[in-house]
Amino acid sequence: MPHYNCCVPGCTNSFRNASHLHFYRLPKDEFTRKQYKVILKNDSLKLDSTNTRICSDHFEGGEKLSRAHLPTIFPWKKAESTRRQLKRVISFEENLAIQEAKKKKREEKKDMAQASVTVEHENNRETQTSLTGLEIETMLKELQKLKKDISESTNEKNQLLEKNAKLSEENANLLEANLKLEQETKKTKTLS
């Protein structure tokens, strides 16, 4: 029986204490051998030796599946353990914010569902056209721009109405002043 030790640093498996394991030779392919040298983190590894072996404990499933199958289980890697999820207690304000966000998402989904538009063709039959997400997004941006334009136009209209009211008031004041001046001129003409 051959006498082999595993070449992985920190691994104590050998033919003596782990006879149930398989000990695999390193592949002859130069590229794969270089990958082994990098993976094994062993600078003194003799890549060309036929006695350099790696035990099956370092392969997932406990065996090497192909010549290109690289080992992935090493003593320096931490075992991935599943952590229990901690429940976070949230404040009333955070809960309200979450509920608002959920409500907004529901409304957005509703808007997306309504974005499927019915179009009537020349032959008076109805067909349904579904818009892509990009088209819907573009249309929503245009809609927001139009809403902004309408808001700005409304603001301008209100400002113009205010100016018009001020000018009308000034006009009325000027007309009243003009009437008073005309009356005074008539009085002065009749007196002279």
PDB file of C-alpha atoms in Angstrom:
ATOM      1  CA  MET A   1       0.000   0.000   0.000  1.00  0.00           C
ATOM      2  CA  PRO A   2       1.354   3.459  -0.914  1.00  0.00           C
ATOM      3  CA  HIS A   3       2.341   5.845   1.853  1.00  0.00           C
ATOM      4  CA  TYR A   4       0.944   9.330   1.121  1.00  0.00           C
ATOM      5  CA  ASN A   5       0.374  12.507   3.065  1.00  0.00           C
ATOM      6  CA  CYS A   6      -1.908  15.354   1.966  1.00  0.00           C
ATOM      7  CA  CYS A   7       0.039  18.334   0.563  1.00  0.00           C
ATOM      8  CA  VAL A   8      -2.437  20.961   1.848  1.00  0.00           C
ATOM      9  CA  PRO A   9      -0.833  23.092   4.586  1.00  0.00           C
ATOM     10  CA  GLY A  10      -2.516  22.414   7.922  1.00  0.00           C
ATOM     11  CA  CYS A  11      -4.088  19.121   6.782  1.00  0.00           C
ATOM     12  CA  THR A  12      -2.953  16.130   8.844  1.00  0.00           C
ATOM     13  CA  ASN A  13      -4.564  13.408   6.720  1.00  0.00           C
ATOM     14  CA  SER A  14      -2.280  10.580   5.698  1.00  0.00           C
ATOM     15  CA  PHE A  15      -2.596   6.946   4.689  1.00  0.00           C
ATOM     16  CA  ARG A  16      -2.084   6.019   8.375  1.00  0.00           C
ATOM     17  CA  ASN A  17      -4.826   8.055  10.065  1.00  0.00           C
ATOM     18  CA  ALA A  18      -7.316   8.367   7.182  1.00  0.00           C
ATOM     19  CA  SER A  19      -7.161   5.166   5.176  1.00  0.00           C
ATOM     20  CA  HIS A  20     -10.763   5.641   4.066  1.00  0.00           C
ATOM     21  CA  LEU A  21      -9.803   8.735   2.028  1.00  0.00           C
ATOM     22  CA  HIS A  22      -8.583   8.849  -1.547  1.00  0.00           C
ATOM     23  CA  PHE A  23      -5.305  10.627  -2.289  1.00  0.00           C
ATOM     24  CA  TYR A  24      -5.271  12.227  -5.767  1.00  0.00           C
ATOM     25  CA  ARG A  25      -2.239  13.223  -7.829  1.00  0.00           C
ATOM     26  CA  LEU A  26      -1.957  16.764  -9.121  1.00  0.00           C
ATOM     27  CA  PRO A  27      -2.958  17.042 -12.800  1.00  0.00           C
ATOM     28  CA  LYS A  28      -0.219  16.988 -15.436  1.00  0.00           C
ATOM     29  CA  ASP A  29      -1.622  20.029 -17.248  1.00  0.00           C
ATOM     30  CA  GLU A  30       0.709  22.980 -16.508  1.00  0.00           C
ATOM     31  CA  PHE A  31      -2.089  25.553 -16.244  1.00  0.00           C
ATOM     32  CA  THR A  32      -4.065  23.433 -13.763  1.00  0.00           C
ATOM     33  CA  ARG A  33      -0.890  22.704 -11.750  1.00  0.00           C
ATOM     34  CA  LYS A  34      -0.252  26.440 -11.423  1.00  0.00           C
ATOM     35  CA  GLN A  35      -3.824  26.887 -10.227  1.00  0.00           C
ATOM     36  CA  TYR A  36      -3.197  24.221  -7.563  1.00  0.00           C
ATOM     37  CA  LYS A  37      -0.073  26.063  -6.415  1.00  0.00           C
ATOM     38  CA  VAL A  38      -2.065  29.289  -6.038  1.00  0.00           C
ATOM     39  CA  ILE A  39      -5.041  27.600  -4.371  1.00  0.00           C
ATOM     40  CA  LEU A  40      -2.941  25.538  -1.934  1.00  0.00           C
ATOM     41  CA  LYS A  41      -0.877  28.553  -0.786  1.00  0.00           C
ATOM     42  CA  ASN A  42       2.191  26.337  -0.484  1.00  0.00           C
ATOM     43  CA  ASP A  43       5.369  27.853  -1.940  1.00  0.00           C
ATOM     44  CA  SER A  44       7.420  24.728  -1.259  1.00  0.00           C
ATOM     45  CA  LEU A  45       4.959  22.480  -3.121  1.00  0.00           C
ATOM     46  CA  LYS A  46       6.652  20.076  -5.513  1.00  0.00           C
ATOM     47  CA  LEU A  47       4.334  20.270  -8.515  1.00  0.00           C
ATOM     48  CA  ASP A  48       6.253  17.778 -10.662  1.00  0.00           C
ATOM     49  CA  SER A  49       6.535  15.018  -8.064  1.00  0.00           C
ATOM     50  CA  THR A  50       4.333  11.946  -8.512  1.00  0.00           C
ATOM     51  CA  ASN A  51       4.216  11.624  -4.714  1.00  0.00           C
ATOM     52  CA  THR A  52       2.512  15.010  -4.227  1.00  0.00           C
ATOM     53  CA  ARG A  53      -1.063  14.142  -3.382  1.00  0.00           C
ATOM     54  CA  ILE A  54      -4.200  15.864  -2.109  1.00  0.00           C
ATOM     55  CA  CYS A  55      -6.807  14.036  -0.070  1.00  0.00           C
ATOM     56  CA  SER A  56     -10.496  13.795  -0.947  1.00  0.00           C
ATOM     57  CA  ASP A  57     -11.482  15.868   2.115  1.00  0.00           C
ATOM     58  CA  HIS A  58     -10.644  19.002   0.130  1.00  0.00           C
ATOM     59  CA  PHE A  59     -13.154  18.330  -2.671  1.00  0.00           C
ATOM     60  CA  GLU A  60     -16.856  19.040  -2.381  1.00  0.00           C
ATOM     61  CA  GLY A  61     -18.764  15.773  -2.120  1.00  0.00           C
ATOM     62  CA  GLY A  62     -15.613  13.952  -0.950  1.00  0.00           C
ATOM     63  CA  GLU A  63     -14.283  13.022  -4.374  1.00  0.00           C
ATOM     64  CA  LYS A  64     -12.574  14.538  -7.384  1.00  0.00           C
ATOM     65  CA  LEU A  65     -15.031  14.600 -10.289  1.00  0.00           C
ATOM     66  CA  SER A  66     -12.719  15.411 -13.208  1.00  0.00           C
ATOM     67  CA  ARG A  67      -9.158  16.385 -14.064  1.00  0.00           C
ATOM     68  CA  ALA A  68     -10.089  20.059 -14.009  1.00  0.00           C
ATOM     69  CA  HIS A  69     -12.007  19.809 -10.716  1.00  0.00           C
ATOM     70  CA  LEU A  70     -10.210  22.042  -8.216  1.00  0.00           C
ATOM     71  CA  PRO A  71     -10.329  21.608  -4.429  1.00  0.00           C
ATOM     72  CA  THR A  72     -12.324  24.187  -2.490  1.00  0.00           C
ATOM     73  CA  ILE A  73     -12.286  23.033   1.150  1.00  0.00           C
ATOM     74  CA  PHE A  74      -9.249  24.158   3.146  1.00  0.00           C
ATOM     75  CA  PRO A  75      -8.404  24.536   6.848  1.00  0.00           C
ATOM     76  CA  TRP A  76      -7.772  28.292   6.483  1.00  0.00           C
ATOM     77  CA  LYS A  77     -11.221  28.927   5.078  1.00  0.00           C
ATOM     78  CA  LYS A  78     -13.910  29.552   7.633  1.00  0.00           C
ATOM     79  CA  ALA A  79     -16.870  27.263   7.420  1.00  0.00           C
ATOM     80  CA  GLU A  80     -19.913  29.179   6.305  1.00  0.00           C
ATOM     81  CA  SER A  81     -22.435  28.932   9.068  1.00  0.00           C
ATOM     82  CA  THR A  82     -25.954  30.099   8.805  1.00  0.00           C
ATOM     83  CA  ARG A  83     -26.693  32.933  11.122  1.00  0.00           C
ATOM     84  CA  ARG A  84     -30.018  33.414  12.688  1.00  0.00           C
ATOM     85  CA  GLN A  85     -31.865  36.454  11.536  1.00  0.00           C
ATOM     86  CA  LEU A  86     -32.360  39.099  14.182  1.00  0.00           C
ATOM     87  CA  LYS A  87     -35.700  40.801  14.251  1.00  0.00           C
ATOM     88  CA  ARG A  88     -35.363  44.504  14.537  1.00  0.00           C
ATOM     89  CA  VAL A  89     -37.905  46.428  16.534  1.00  0.00           C
ATOM     90  CA  ILE A  90     -38.965  49.426  14.534  1.00  0.00           C
ATOM     91  CA  SER A  91     -40.414  52.667  15.758  1.00  0.00           C
ATOM     92  CA  PHE A  92     -43.899  53.912  14.982  1.00  0.00           C
ATOM     93  CA  GLU A  93     -42.515  56.514  12.537  1.00  0.00           C
ATOM     94  CA  GLU A  94     -40.458  53.888  10.686  1.00  0.00           C
ATOM     95  CA  ASN A  95     -43.518  51.651  10.496  1.00  0.00           C
ATOM     96  CA  LEU A  96     -45.533  54.534   9.007  1.00  0.00           C
ATOM     97  CA  ALA A  97     -42.766  55.201   6.483  1.00  0.00           C
ATOM     98  CA  ILE A  98     -42.725  51.519   5.490  1.00  0.00           C
ATOM     99  CA  GLN A  99     -46.508  51.493   5.097  1.00  0.00           C
ATOM    100  CA  GLU A 100     -46.339  54.640   2.937  1.00  0.00           C
ATOM    101  CA  ALA A 101     -43.630  53.061   0.765  1.00  0.00           C
ATOM    102  CA  LYS A 102     -45.746  49.919   0.341  1.00  0.00           C
ATOM    103  CA  LYS A 103     -48.763  52.042  -0.561  1.00  0.00           C
ATOM    104  CA  LYS A 104     -46.704  53.966  -3.126  1.00  0.00           C
ATOM    105  CA  LYS A 105     -45.457  50.690  -4.655  1.00  0.00           C
ATOM    106  CA  ARG A 106     -49.036  49.393  -4.903  1.00  0.00           C
ATOM    107  CA  GLU A 107     -50.074  52.605  -6.644  1.00  0.00           C
ATOM    108  CA  GLU A 108     -47.128  52.340  -9.033  1.00  0.00           C
ATOM    109  CA  LYS A 109     -48.060  48.735  -9.838  1.00  0.00           C
ATOM    110  CA  LYS A 110     -51.639  49.861 -10.417  1.00  0.00           C
ATOM    111  CA  ASP A 111     -50.393  52.635 -12.750  1.00  0.00           C
ATOM    112  CA  MET A 112     -48.194  50.119 -14.590  1.00  0.00           C
ATOM    113  CA  ALA A 113     -51.191  47.807 -15.034  1.00  0.00           C
ATOM    114  CA  GLN A 114     -53.235  50.689 -16.424  1.00  0.00           C
ATOM    115  CA  ALA A 115     -50.446  51.497 -18.873  1.00  0.00           C
ATOM    116  CA  SER A 116     -51.727  48.744 -21.101  1.00  0.00           C
ATOM    117  CA  VAL A 117     -53.551  50.863 -23.676  1.00  0.00           C
ATOM    118  CA  THR A 118     -56.440  49.878 -25.928  1.00  0.00           C
ATOM    119  CA  VAL A 119     -56.144  51.217 -29.475  1.00  0.00           C
ATOM    120  CA  GLU A 120     -58.858  51.191 -32.106  1.00  0.00           C
ATOM    121  CA  HIS A 121     -57.678  50.336 -35.655  1.00  0.00           C
ATOM    122  CA  GLU A 122     -59.099  51.550 -38.950  1.00  0.00           C
ATOM    123  CA  ASN A 123     -61.238  48.434 -39.249  1.00  0.00           C
ATOM    124  CA  ASN A 124     -62.904  49.345 -35.924  1.00  0.00           C
ATOM    125  CA  ARG A 125     -61.641  46.313 -34.062  1.00  0.00           C
ATOM    126  CA  GLU A 126     -59.908  46.753 -30.771  1.00  0.00           C
ATOM    127  CA  THR A 127     -56.467  45.375 -30.093  1.00  0.00           C
ATOM    128  CA  GLN A 128     -54.482  45.630 -26.917  1.00  0.00           C
ATOM    129  CA  THR A 129     -50.977  47.028 -26.946  1.00  0.00           C
ATOM    130  CA  SER A 130     -48.782  46.573 -23.926  1.00  0.00           C
ATOM    131  CA  LEU A 131     -46.071  49.136 -23.450  1.00  0.00           C
ATOM    132  CA  THR A 132     -42.559  48.273 -22.392  1.00  0.00           C
ATOM    133  CA  GLY A 133     -41.160  49.525 -19.110  1.00  0.00           C
ATOM    134  CA  LEU A 134     -38.908  52.008 -20.905  1.00  0.00           C
ATOM    135  CA  GLU A 135     -41.833  53.447 -22.888  1.00  0.00           C
ATOM    136  CA  ILE A 136     -43.913  53.728 -19.714  1.00  0.00           C
ATOM    137  CA  GLU A 137     -41.044  55.431 -17.917  1.00  0.00           C
ATOM    138  CA  THR A 138     -40.616  57.869 -20.825  1.00  0.00           C
ATOM    139  CA  MET A 139     -44.344  58.597 -20.855  1.00  0.00           C
ATOM    140  CA  LEU A 140     -44.344  59.145 -17.078  1.00  0.00           C
ATOM    141  CA  LYS A 141     -41.429  61.577 -17.401  1.00  0.00           C
ATOM    142  CA  GLU A 142     -43.265  63.451 -20.158  1.00  0.00           C
ATOM    143  CA  LEU A 143     -46.414  63.501 -18.021  1.00  0.00           C
ATOM    144  CA  GLN A 144     -44.460  64.911 -15.080  1.00  0.00           C
ATOM    145  CA  LYS A 145     -42.914  67.525 -17.378  1.00  0.00           C
ATOM    146  CA  LEU A 146     -46.369  68.491 -18.678  1.00  0.00           C
ATOM    147  CA  LYS A 147     -47.698  68.735 -15.118  1.00  0.00           C
ATOM    148  CA  LYS A 148     -44.756  70.981 -14.247  1.00  0.00           C
ATOM    149  CA  ASP A 149     -45.393  73.115 -17.347  1.00  0.00           C
ATOM    150  CA  ILE A 150     -49.097  73.406 -16.433  1.00  0.00           C
ATOM    151  CA  SER A 151     -48.154  74.403 -12.889  1.00  0.00           C
ATOM    152  CA  GLU A 152     -45.737  77.055 -14.173  1.00  0.00           C
ATOM    153  CA  SER A 153     -48.329  78.335 -16.662  1.00  0.00           C
ATOM    154  CA  THR A 154     -50.917  78.544 -13.881  1.00  0.00           C
ATOM    155  CA  ASN A 155     -48.467  80.495 -11.746  1.00  0.00           C
ATOM    156  CA  GLU A 156     -47.733  82.874 -14.635  1.00  0.00           C
ATOM    157  CA  LYS A 157     -51.471  83.278 -15.280  1.00  0.00           C
ATOM    158  CA  ASN A 158     -52.084  84.131 -11.619  1.00  0.00           C
ATOM    159  CA  GLN A 159     -49.227  86.660 -11.669  1.00  0.00           C
ATOM    160  CA  LEU A 160     -50.612  88.262 -14.838  1.00  0.00           C
ATOM    161  CA  LEU A 161     -54.100  88.426 -13.291  1.00  0.00           C
ATOM    162  CA  GLU A 162     -52.639  90.145 -10.229  1.00  0.00           C
ATOM    163  CA  LYS A 163     -50.796  92.657 -12.447  1.00  0.00           C
ATOM    164  CA  ASN A 164     -53.980  93.198 -14.458  1.00  0.00           C
ATOM    165  CA  ALA A 165     -55.938  93.884 -11.256  1.00  0.00           C
ATOM    166  CA  LYS A 166     -53.296  96.390 -10.091  1.00  0.00           C
ATOM    167  CA  LEU A 167     -53.251  98.114 -13.474  1.00  0.00           C
ATOM    168  CA  SER A 168     -57.066  98.268 -13.520  1.00  0.00           C
ATOM    169  CA  GLU A 169     -57.018  99.840 -10.073  1.00  0.00           C
ATOM    170  CA  GLU A 170     -54.385 102.375 -11.173  1.00  0.00           C
ATOM    171  CA  ASN A 171     -56.407 103.091 -14.317  1.00  0.00           C
ATOM    172  CA  ALA A 172     -59.533 103.716 -12.234  1.00  0.00           C
ATOM    173  CA  ASN A 173     -57.551 106.027  -9.940  1.00  0.00           C
ATOM    174  CA  LEU A 174     -56.163 107.915 -12.944  1.00  0.00           C
ATOM    175  CA  LEU A 175     -59.636 108.239 -14.490  1.00  0.00           C
ATOM    176  CA  GLU A 176     -60.963 109.595 -11.203  1.00  0.00           C
ATOM    177  CA  ALA A 177     -58.060 112.051 -10.979  1.00  0.00           C
ATOM    178  CA  ASN A 178     -58.663 113.060 -14.618  1.00  0.00           C
ATOM    179  CA  LEU A 179     -62.369 113.739 -13.869  1.00  0.00           C
ATOM    180  CA  LYS A 180     -61.428 115.877 -10.899  1.00  0.00           C
ATOM    181  CA  LEU A 181     -58.971 117.851 -12.999  1.00  0.00           C
ATOM    182  CA  GLU A 182     -61.553 118.363 -15.743  1.00  0.00           C
ATOM    183  CA  GLN A 183     -64.065 119.579 -13.181  1.00  0.00           C
ATOM    184  CA  GLU A 184     -61.521 121.968 -11.701  1.00  0.00           C
ATOM    185  CA  THR A 185     -60.617 123.317 -15.152  1.00  0.00           C
ATOM    186  CA  LYS A 186     -64.306 123.924 -15.895  1.00  0.00           C
ATOM    187  CA  LYS A 187     -64.665 125.754 -12.602  1.00  0.00           C
ATOM    188  CA  THR A 188     -61.661 127.893 -13.258  1.00  0.00           C
ATOM    189  CA  LYS A 189     -62.890 128.702 -16.800  1.00  0.00           C
ATOM    190  CA  THR A 190     -66.276 129.728 -15.538  1.00  0.00           C
ATOM    191  CA  LEU A 191     -64.690 131.921 -12.868  1.00  0.00           C
ATOM    192  CA  SER A 192     -62.396 133.670 -15.218  1.00  0.00           C
TER     193      SER A 192
END
